[in-house]
Short mmCIF file of C-alpha atoms in Angstrom, two decimals:
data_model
loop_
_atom_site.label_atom_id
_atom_site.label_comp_id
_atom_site.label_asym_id
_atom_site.label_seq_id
_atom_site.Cartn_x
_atom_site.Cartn_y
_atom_site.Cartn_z
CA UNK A 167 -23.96 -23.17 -22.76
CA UNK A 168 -20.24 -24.48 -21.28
CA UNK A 169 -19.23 -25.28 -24.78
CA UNK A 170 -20.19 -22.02 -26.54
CA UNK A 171 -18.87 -20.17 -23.83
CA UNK A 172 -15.66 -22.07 -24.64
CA UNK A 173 -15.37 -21.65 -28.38
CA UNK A 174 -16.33 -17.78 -27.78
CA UNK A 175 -13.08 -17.42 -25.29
CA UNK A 176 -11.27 -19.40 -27.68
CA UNK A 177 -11.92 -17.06 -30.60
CA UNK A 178 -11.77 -14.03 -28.53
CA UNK A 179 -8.27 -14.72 -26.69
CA UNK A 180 -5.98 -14.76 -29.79
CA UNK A 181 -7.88 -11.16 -30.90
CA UNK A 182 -7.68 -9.57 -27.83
CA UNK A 183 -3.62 -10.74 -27.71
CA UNK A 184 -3.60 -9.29 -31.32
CA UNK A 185 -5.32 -5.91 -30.16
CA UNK A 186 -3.05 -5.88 -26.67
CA UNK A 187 0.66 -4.95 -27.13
CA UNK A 188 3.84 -3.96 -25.11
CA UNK A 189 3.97 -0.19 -25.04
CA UNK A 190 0.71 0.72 -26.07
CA UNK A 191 1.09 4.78 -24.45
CA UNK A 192 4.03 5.08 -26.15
CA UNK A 193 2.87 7.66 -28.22
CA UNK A 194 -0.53 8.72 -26.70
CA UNK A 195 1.04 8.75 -23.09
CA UNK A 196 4.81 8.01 -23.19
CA UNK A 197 5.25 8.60 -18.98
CA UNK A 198 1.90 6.37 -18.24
CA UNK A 199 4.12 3.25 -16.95
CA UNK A 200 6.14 5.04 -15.29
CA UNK A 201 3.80 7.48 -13.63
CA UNK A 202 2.24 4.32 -12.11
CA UNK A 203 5.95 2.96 -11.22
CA UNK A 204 5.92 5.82 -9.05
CA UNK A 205 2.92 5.52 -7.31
CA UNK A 206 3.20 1.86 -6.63
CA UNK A 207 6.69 2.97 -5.36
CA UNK A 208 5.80 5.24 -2.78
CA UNK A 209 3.13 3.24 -1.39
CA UNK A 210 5.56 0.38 -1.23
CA UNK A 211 8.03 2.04 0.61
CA UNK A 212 5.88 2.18 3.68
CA UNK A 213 3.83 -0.61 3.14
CA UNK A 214 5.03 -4.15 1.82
CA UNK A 215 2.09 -5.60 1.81
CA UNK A 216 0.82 -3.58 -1.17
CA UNK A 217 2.06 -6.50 -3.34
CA UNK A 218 -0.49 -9.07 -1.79
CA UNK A 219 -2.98 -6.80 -1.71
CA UNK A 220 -2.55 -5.81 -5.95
CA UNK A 221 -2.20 -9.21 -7.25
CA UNK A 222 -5.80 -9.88 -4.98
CA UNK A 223 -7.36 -7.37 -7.00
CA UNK A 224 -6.02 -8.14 -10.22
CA UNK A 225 -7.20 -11.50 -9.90
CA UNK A 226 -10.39 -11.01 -8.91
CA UNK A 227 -10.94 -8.35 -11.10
CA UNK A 228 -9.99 -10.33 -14.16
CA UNK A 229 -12.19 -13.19 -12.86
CA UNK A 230 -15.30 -12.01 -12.97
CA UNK A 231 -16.00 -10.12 -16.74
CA UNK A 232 -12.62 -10.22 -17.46
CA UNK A 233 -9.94 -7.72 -16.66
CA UNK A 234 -12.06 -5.03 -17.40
CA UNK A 235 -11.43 -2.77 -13.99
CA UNK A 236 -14.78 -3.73 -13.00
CA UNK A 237 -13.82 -4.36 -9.26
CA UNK A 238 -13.31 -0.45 -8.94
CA UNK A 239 -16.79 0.52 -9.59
CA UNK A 240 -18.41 1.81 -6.53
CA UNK A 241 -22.01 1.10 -5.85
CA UNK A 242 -24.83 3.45 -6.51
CA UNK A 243 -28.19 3.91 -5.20
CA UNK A 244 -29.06 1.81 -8.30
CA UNK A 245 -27.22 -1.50 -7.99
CA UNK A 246 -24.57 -3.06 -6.06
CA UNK A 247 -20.90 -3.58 -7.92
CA UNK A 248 -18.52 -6.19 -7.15
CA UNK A 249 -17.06 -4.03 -4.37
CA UNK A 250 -19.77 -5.38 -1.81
CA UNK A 251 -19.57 -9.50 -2.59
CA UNK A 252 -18.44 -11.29 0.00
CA UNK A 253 -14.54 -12.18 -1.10
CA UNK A 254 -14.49 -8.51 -2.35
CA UNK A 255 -14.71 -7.07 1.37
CA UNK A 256 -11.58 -7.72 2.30
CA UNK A 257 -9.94 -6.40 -0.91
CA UNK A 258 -8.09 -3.02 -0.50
CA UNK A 259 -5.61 -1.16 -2.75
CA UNK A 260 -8.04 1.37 -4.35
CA UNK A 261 -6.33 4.49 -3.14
CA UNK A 262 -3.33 3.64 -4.84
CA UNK A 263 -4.60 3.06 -7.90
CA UNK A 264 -7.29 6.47 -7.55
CA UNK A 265 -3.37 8.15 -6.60
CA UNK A 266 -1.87 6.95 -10.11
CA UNK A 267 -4.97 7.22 -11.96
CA UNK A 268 -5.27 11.36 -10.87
CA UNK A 269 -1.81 11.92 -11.84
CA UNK A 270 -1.90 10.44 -15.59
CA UNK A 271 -5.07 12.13 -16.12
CA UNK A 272 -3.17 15.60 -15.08
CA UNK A 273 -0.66 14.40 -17.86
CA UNK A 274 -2.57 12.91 -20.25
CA UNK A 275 -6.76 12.97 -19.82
CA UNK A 276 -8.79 10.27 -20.57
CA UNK A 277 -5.93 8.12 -22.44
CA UNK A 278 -4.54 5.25 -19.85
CA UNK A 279 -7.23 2.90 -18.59
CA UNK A 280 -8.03 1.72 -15.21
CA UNK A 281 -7.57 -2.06 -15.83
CA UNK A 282 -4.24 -1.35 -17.20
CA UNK A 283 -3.19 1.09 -13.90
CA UNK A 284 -4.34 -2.44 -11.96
CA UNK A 285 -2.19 -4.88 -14.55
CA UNK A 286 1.32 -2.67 -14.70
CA UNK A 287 0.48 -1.52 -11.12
CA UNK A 288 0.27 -5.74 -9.84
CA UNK A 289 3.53 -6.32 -12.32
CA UNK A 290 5.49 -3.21 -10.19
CA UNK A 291 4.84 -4.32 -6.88
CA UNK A 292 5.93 -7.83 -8.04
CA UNK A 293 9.26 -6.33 -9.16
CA UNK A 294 9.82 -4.32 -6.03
CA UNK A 295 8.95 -7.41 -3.73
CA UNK A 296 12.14 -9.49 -5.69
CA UNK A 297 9.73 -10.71 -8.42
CA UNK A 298 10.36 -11.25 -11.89
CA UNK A 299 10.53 -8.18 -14.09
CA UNK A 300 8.47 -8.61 -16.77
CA UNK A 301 6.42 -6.63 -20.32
CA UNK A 302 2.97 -5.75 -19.83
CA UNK A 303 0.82 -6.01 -23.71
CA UNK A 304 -1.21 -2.87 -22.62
CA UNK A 305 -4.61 -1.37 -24.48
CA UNK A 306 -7.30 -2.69 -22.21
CA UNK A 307 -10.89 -0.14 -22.04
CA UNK A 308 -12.66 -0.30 -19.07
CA UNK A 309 -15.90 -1.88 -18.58
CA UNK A 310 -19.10 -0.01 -17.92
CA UNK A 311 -20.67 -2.95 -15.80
CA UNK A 312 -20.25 -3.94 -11.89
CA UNK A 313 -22.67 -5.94 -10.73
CA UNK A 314 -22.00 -8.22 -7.26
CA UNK A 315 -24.66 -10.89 -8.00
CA UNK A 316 -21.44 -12.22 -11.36
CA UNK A 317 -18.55 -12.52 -8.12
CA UNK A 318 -18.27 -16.19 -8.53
CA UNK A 319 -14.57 -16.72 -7.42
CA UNK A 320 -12.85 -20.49 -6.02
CA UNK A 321 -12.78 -20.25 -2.35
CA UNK A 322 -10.07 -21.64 -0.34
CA UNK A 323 -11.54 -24.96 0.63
CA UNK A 324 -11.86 -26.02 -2.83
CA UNK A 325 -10.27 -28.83 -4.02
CA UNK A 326 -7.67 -29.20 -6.28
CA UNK A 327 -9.66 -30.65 -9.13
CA UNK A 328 -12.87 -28.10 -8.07
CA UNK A 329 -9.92 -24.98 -8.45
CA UNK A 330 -9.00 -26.36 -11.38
CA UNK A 331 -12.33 -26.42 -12.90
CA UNK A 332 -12.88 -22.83 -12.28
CA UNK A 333 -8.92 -21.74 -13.95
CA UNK A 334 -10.17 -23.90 -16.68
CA UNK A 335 -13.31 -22.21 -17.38
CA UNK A 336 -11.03 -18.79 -17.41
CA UNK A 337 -8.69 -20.67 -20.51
CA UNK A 338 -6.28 -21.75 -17.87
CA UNK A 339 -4.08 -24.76 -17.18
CA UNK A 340 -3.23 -26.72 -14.13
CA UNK A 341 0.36 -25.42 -14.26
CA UNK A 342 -1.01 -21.79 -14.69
CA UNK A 343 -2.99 -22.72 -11.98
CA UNK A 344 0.14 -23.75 -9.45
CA UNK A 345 1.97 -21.30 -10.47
CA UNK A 346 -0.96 -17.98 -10.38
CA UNK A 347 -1.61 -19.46 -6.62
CA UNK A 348 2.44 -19.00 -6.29
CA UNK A 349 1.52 -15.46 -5.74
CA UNK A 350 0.49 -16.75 -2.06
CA UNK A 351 4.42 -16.11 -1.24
CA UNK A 352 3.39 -12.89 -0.05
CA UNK A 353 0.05 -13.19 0.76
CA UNK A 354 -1.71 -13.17 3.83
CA UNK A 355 -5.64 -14.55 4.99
CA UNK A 356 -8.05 -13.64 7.31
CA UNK A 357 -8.58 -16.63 9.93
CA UNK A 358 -12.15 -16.70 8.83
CA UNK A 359 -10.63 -18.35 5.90
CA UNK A 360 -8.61 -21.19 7.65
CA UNK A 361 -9.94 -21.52 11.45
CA UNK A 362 -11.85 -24.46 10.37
CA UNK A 363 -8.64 -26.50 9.97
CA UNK A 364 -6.93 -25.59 13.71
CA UNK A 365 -9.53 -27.28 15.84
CA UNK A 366 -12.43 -29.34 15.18
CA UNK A 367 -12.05 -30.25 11.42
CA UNK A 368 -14.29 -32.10 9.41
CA UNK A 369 -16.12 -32.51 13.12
CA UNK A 370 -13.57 -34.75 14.49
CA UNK A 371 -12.68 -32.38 17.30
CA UNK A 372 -8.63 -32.41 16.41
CA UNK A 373 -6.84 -30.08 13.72
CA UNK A 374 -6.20 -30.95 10.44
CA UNK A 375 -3.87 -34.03 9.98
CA UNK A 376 -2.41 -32.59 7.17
CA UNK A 377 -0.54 -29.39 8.41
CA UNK A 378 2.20 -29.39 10.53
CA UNK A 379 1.63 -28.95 14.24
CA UNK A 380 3.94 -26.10 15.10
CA UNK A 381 2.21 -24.11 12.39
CA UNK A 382 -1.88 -24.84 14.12
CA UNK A 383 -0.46 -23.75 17.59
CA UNK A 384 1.37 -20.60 15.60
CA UNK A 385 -1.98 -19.96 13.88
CA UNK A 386 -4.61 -20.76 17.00
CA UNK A 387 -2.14 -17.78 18.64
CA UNK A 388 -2.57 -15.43 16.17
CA UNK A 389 -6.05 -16.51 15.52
CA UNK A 390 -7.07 -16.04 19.07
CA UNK A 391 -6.10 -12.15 19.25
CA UNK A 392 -8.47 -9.43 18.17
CA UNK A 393 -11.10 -9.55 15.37
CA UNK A 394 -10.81 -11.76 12.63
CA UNK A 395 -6.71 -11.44 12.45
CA UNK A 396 -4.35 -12.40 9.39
CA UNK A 397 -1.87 -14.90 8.98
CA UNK A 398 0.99 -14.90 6.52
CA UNK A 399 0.33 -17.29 3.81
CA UNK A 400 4.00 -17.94 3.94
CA UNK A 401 5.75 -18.23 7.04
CA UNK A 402 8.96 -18.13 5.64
CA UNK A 403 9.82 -15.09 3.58
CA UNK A 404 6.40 -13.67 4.32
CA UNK A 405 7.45 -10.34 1.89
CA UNK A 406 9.66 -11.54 -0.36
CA UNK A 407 8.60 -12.73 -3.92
CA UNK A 408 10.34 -16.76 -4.03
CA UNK A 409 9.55 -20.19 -4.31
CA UNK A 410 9.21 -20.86 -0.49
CA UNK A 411 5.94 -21.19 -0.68
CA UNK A 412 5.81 -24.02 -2.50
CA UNK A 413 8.44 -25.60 0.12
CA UNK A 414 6.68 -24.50 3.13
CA UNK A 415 3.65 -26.51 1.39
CA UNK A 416 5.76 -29.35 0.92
CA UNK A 417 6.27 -29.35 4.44
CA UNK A 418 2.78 -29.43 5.73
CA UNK A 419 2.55 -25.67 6.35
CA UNK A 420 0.06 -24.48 4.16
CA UNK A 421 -2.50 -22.32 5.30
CA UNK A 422 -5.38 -22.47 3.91
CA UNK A 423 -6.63 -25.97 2.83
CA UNK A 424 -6.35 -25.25 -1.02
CA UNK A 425 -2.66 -24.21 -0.52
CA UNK A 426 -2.18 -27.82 1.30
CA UNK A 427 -4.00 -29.33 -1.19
CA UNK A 428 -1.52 -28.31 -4.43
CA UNK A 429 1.63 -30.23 -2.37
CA UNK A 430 -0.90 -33.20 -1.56
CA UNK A 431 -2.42 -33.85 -4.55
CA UNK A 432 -1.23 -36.22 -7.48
CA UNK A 433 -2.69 -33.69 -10.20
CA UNK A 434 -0.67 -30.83 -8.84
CA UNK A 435 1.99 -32.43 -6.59
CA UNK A 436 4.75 -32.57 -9.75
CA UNK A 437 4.71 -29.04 -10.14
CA UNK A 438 4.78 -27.89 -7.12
CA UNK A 439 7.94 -29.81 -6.75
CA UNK A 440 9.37 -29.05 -9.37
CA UNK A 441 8.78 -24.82 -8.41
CA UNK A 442 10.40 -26.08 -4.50
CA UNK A 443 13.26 -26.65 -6.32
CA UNK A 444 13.63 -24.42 -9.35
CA UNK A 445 13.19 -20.71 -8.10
CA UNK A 446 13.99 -19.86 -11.40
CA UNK A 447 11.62 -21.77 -13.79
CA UNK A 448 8.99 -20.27 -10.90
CA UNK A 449 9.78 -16.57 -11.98
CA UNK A 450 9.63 -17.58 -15.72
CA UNK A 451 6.47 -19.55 -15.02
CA UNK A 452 4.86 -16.92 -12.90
CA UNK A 453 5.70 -13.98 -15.35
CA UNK A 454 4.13 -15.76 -18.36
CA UNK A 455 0.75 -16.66 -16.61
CA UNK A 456 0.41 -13.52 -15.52
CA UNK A 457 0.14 -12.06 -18.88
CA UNK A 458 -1.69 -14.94 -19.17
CA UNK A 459 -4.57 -13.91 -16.74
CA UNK A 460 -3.91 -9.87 -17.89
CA UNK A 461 -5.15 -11.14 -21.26
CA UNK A 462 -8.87 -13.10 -19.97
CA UNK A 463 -11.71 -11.25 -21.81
CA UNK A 464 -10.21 -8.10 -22.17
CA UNK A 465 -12.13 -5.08 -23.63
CA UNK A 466 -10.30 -3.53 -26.58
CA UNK A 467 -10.53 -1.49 -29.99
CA UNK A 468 -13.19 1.04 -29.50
CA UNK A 469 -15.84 -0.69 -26.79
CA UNK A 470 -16.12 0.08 -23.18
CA UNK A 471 -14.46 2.83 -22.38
CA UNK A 472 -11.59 5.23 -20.57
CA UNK A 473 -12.71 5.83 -17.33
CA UNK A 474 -11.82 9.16 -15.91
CA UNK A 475 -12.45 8.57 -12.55
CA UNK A 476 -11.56 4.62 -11.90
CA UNK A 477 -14.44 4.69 -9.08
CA UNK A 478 -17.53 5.62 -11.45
CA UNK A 479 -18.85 4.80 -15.40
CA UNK A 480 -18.21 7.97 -17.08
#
């Protein structure tokens, strides 16, 4: 089963890519990109975290039946969509893209789909939080199918090699690997997530030995307050788009175990220094597997469909 579902992505990457291409509204909806510009723009002017909270949805959208828009199907009386899983509760950002989704189908109905609002809508917020800048292949359809028993997404206390397996299932490398989980630069996690790792971990009553002190009493404080807080995945430059995640790591102050993991272990430990030190070759890096991950079993040509309301199947 593995291998055929290999050879089929293999075969179906390079014609999706083919069917995918920069500017695909230009002529059926020349304002669609930047109709969602706008959008993603005024939501990020009073609320930086909308750039965590995009490239969370596009990834788990794309990770389960491809980036088909499938994580914006609400339930029905009739079945449960992805919406209701387990990583998917904590997943937010809908509202923006319903906001950008109304206004293109005022402009132009039933043309721009819903898994390309979520792709140029994750690339804008990138931009705006001092991320690379970078061309969207647009041309996606949406899918017609949500269903939250096929949410099968890498948790945080994988291992590196366990990650790795998943990404690789998905047509992705180790270094697209390091470099998609980059994108924790301006993420934050709920202590559900990481509280394992600040007290009794692995049952031997003390904190994890491999993050940094300061950071467990930082995170027991935060963790400690309210119900089920967040932490900054970066406690540097917690909304700017950089490479100090990958030195924070390098320092023992990764968050969640799978972040500590990358800077720890021999099969990802290269890259991540080589990102610590090369801010640059991190933007070029980050911009290309993105695209990357934009491309996974997209829908093209004539199947699925356009939704007009990104919530419900037409």
């Amino acid at each position: 089963m593995k291998i055929i579902f290999v050879l089929y992505f293999t075969i179906l990457l390079p014609l999706a890519l083919a069917q995918l291409k920069v500017g695909f509204y230009k002529t059926s909806c020349p304002r669609a990109e930047s109709i969602v510009k706008a959008a993603v723009q005024k939501r990020f002017n009073t609320d930086k975290s909308i750039t965590a909270a995009l490239l969370r949805m596009h990834f788990h959208d794309c990770y389960v039946r491809g980036c088909d828009a499938s994580i914006l199907i609400d339930s029905t009386n009739q079945s449960r969509s992805e919406k209701e899983s387990g990583p998917n509760l904590t997943v937010r950002g809908y509202e923006l893209i319903d906001e950008a989704k109304k206004a293109l189908e005022k402009v132009c109905p039933s043309k721009v789909s819903c898994a390309d609002i979520i792709t140029l809508a994750t690339r804008d917020s990138v931009v705006l939080a001092g991320g690379p800048s970078y061309d969207v292949p647009t041309g996606r359809r949406d899918g017609r199918v949500s269903n939250i028993n096929e949410v099968n997404l890498p948790g945080p206390s994988l291992s590196v090699s366990q990650a790795f397996q998943s990404f690789k299932d998905k047509g992705l490398t180790m270094d697209d690997m390091v470099t998609l989980l980059g994108g924790h630069t301006v993420g934050v996690a709920h202590c559900f997530f990481f509280s394992g790792r600040l007290t009794n971990f692995q049952g031997t009553g003390k904190p994890d030995p491999s993050m940094d002190a300061g950071l467990v009493t930082t995170l027991k404080g935060i963790c400690g307050n309210g119900s089920n807080p967040t932490a900054f995945l970066d406690q540097g430059t917690s909304f700017s788009f950089d490479n100090e995640f990958y030195r924070q790591i390098r320092g023992k102050k990764g968050v969640m175990k799978i972040d500590q993991e990358l800077a720890d272990d021999r099969l990802s430990s290269g890259i991540v220094s080589r990102f610590a030190s090369n801010a640059n070759l991190f933007r070029t890096r980050f911009a290309q597997a993105m695209v990357k991950m934009g491309n996974i079993q997209v829908i093209v040509g004539n199947a699925g469909e356009i939704r007009k309301n990104c919530r419900v199947i037409n």
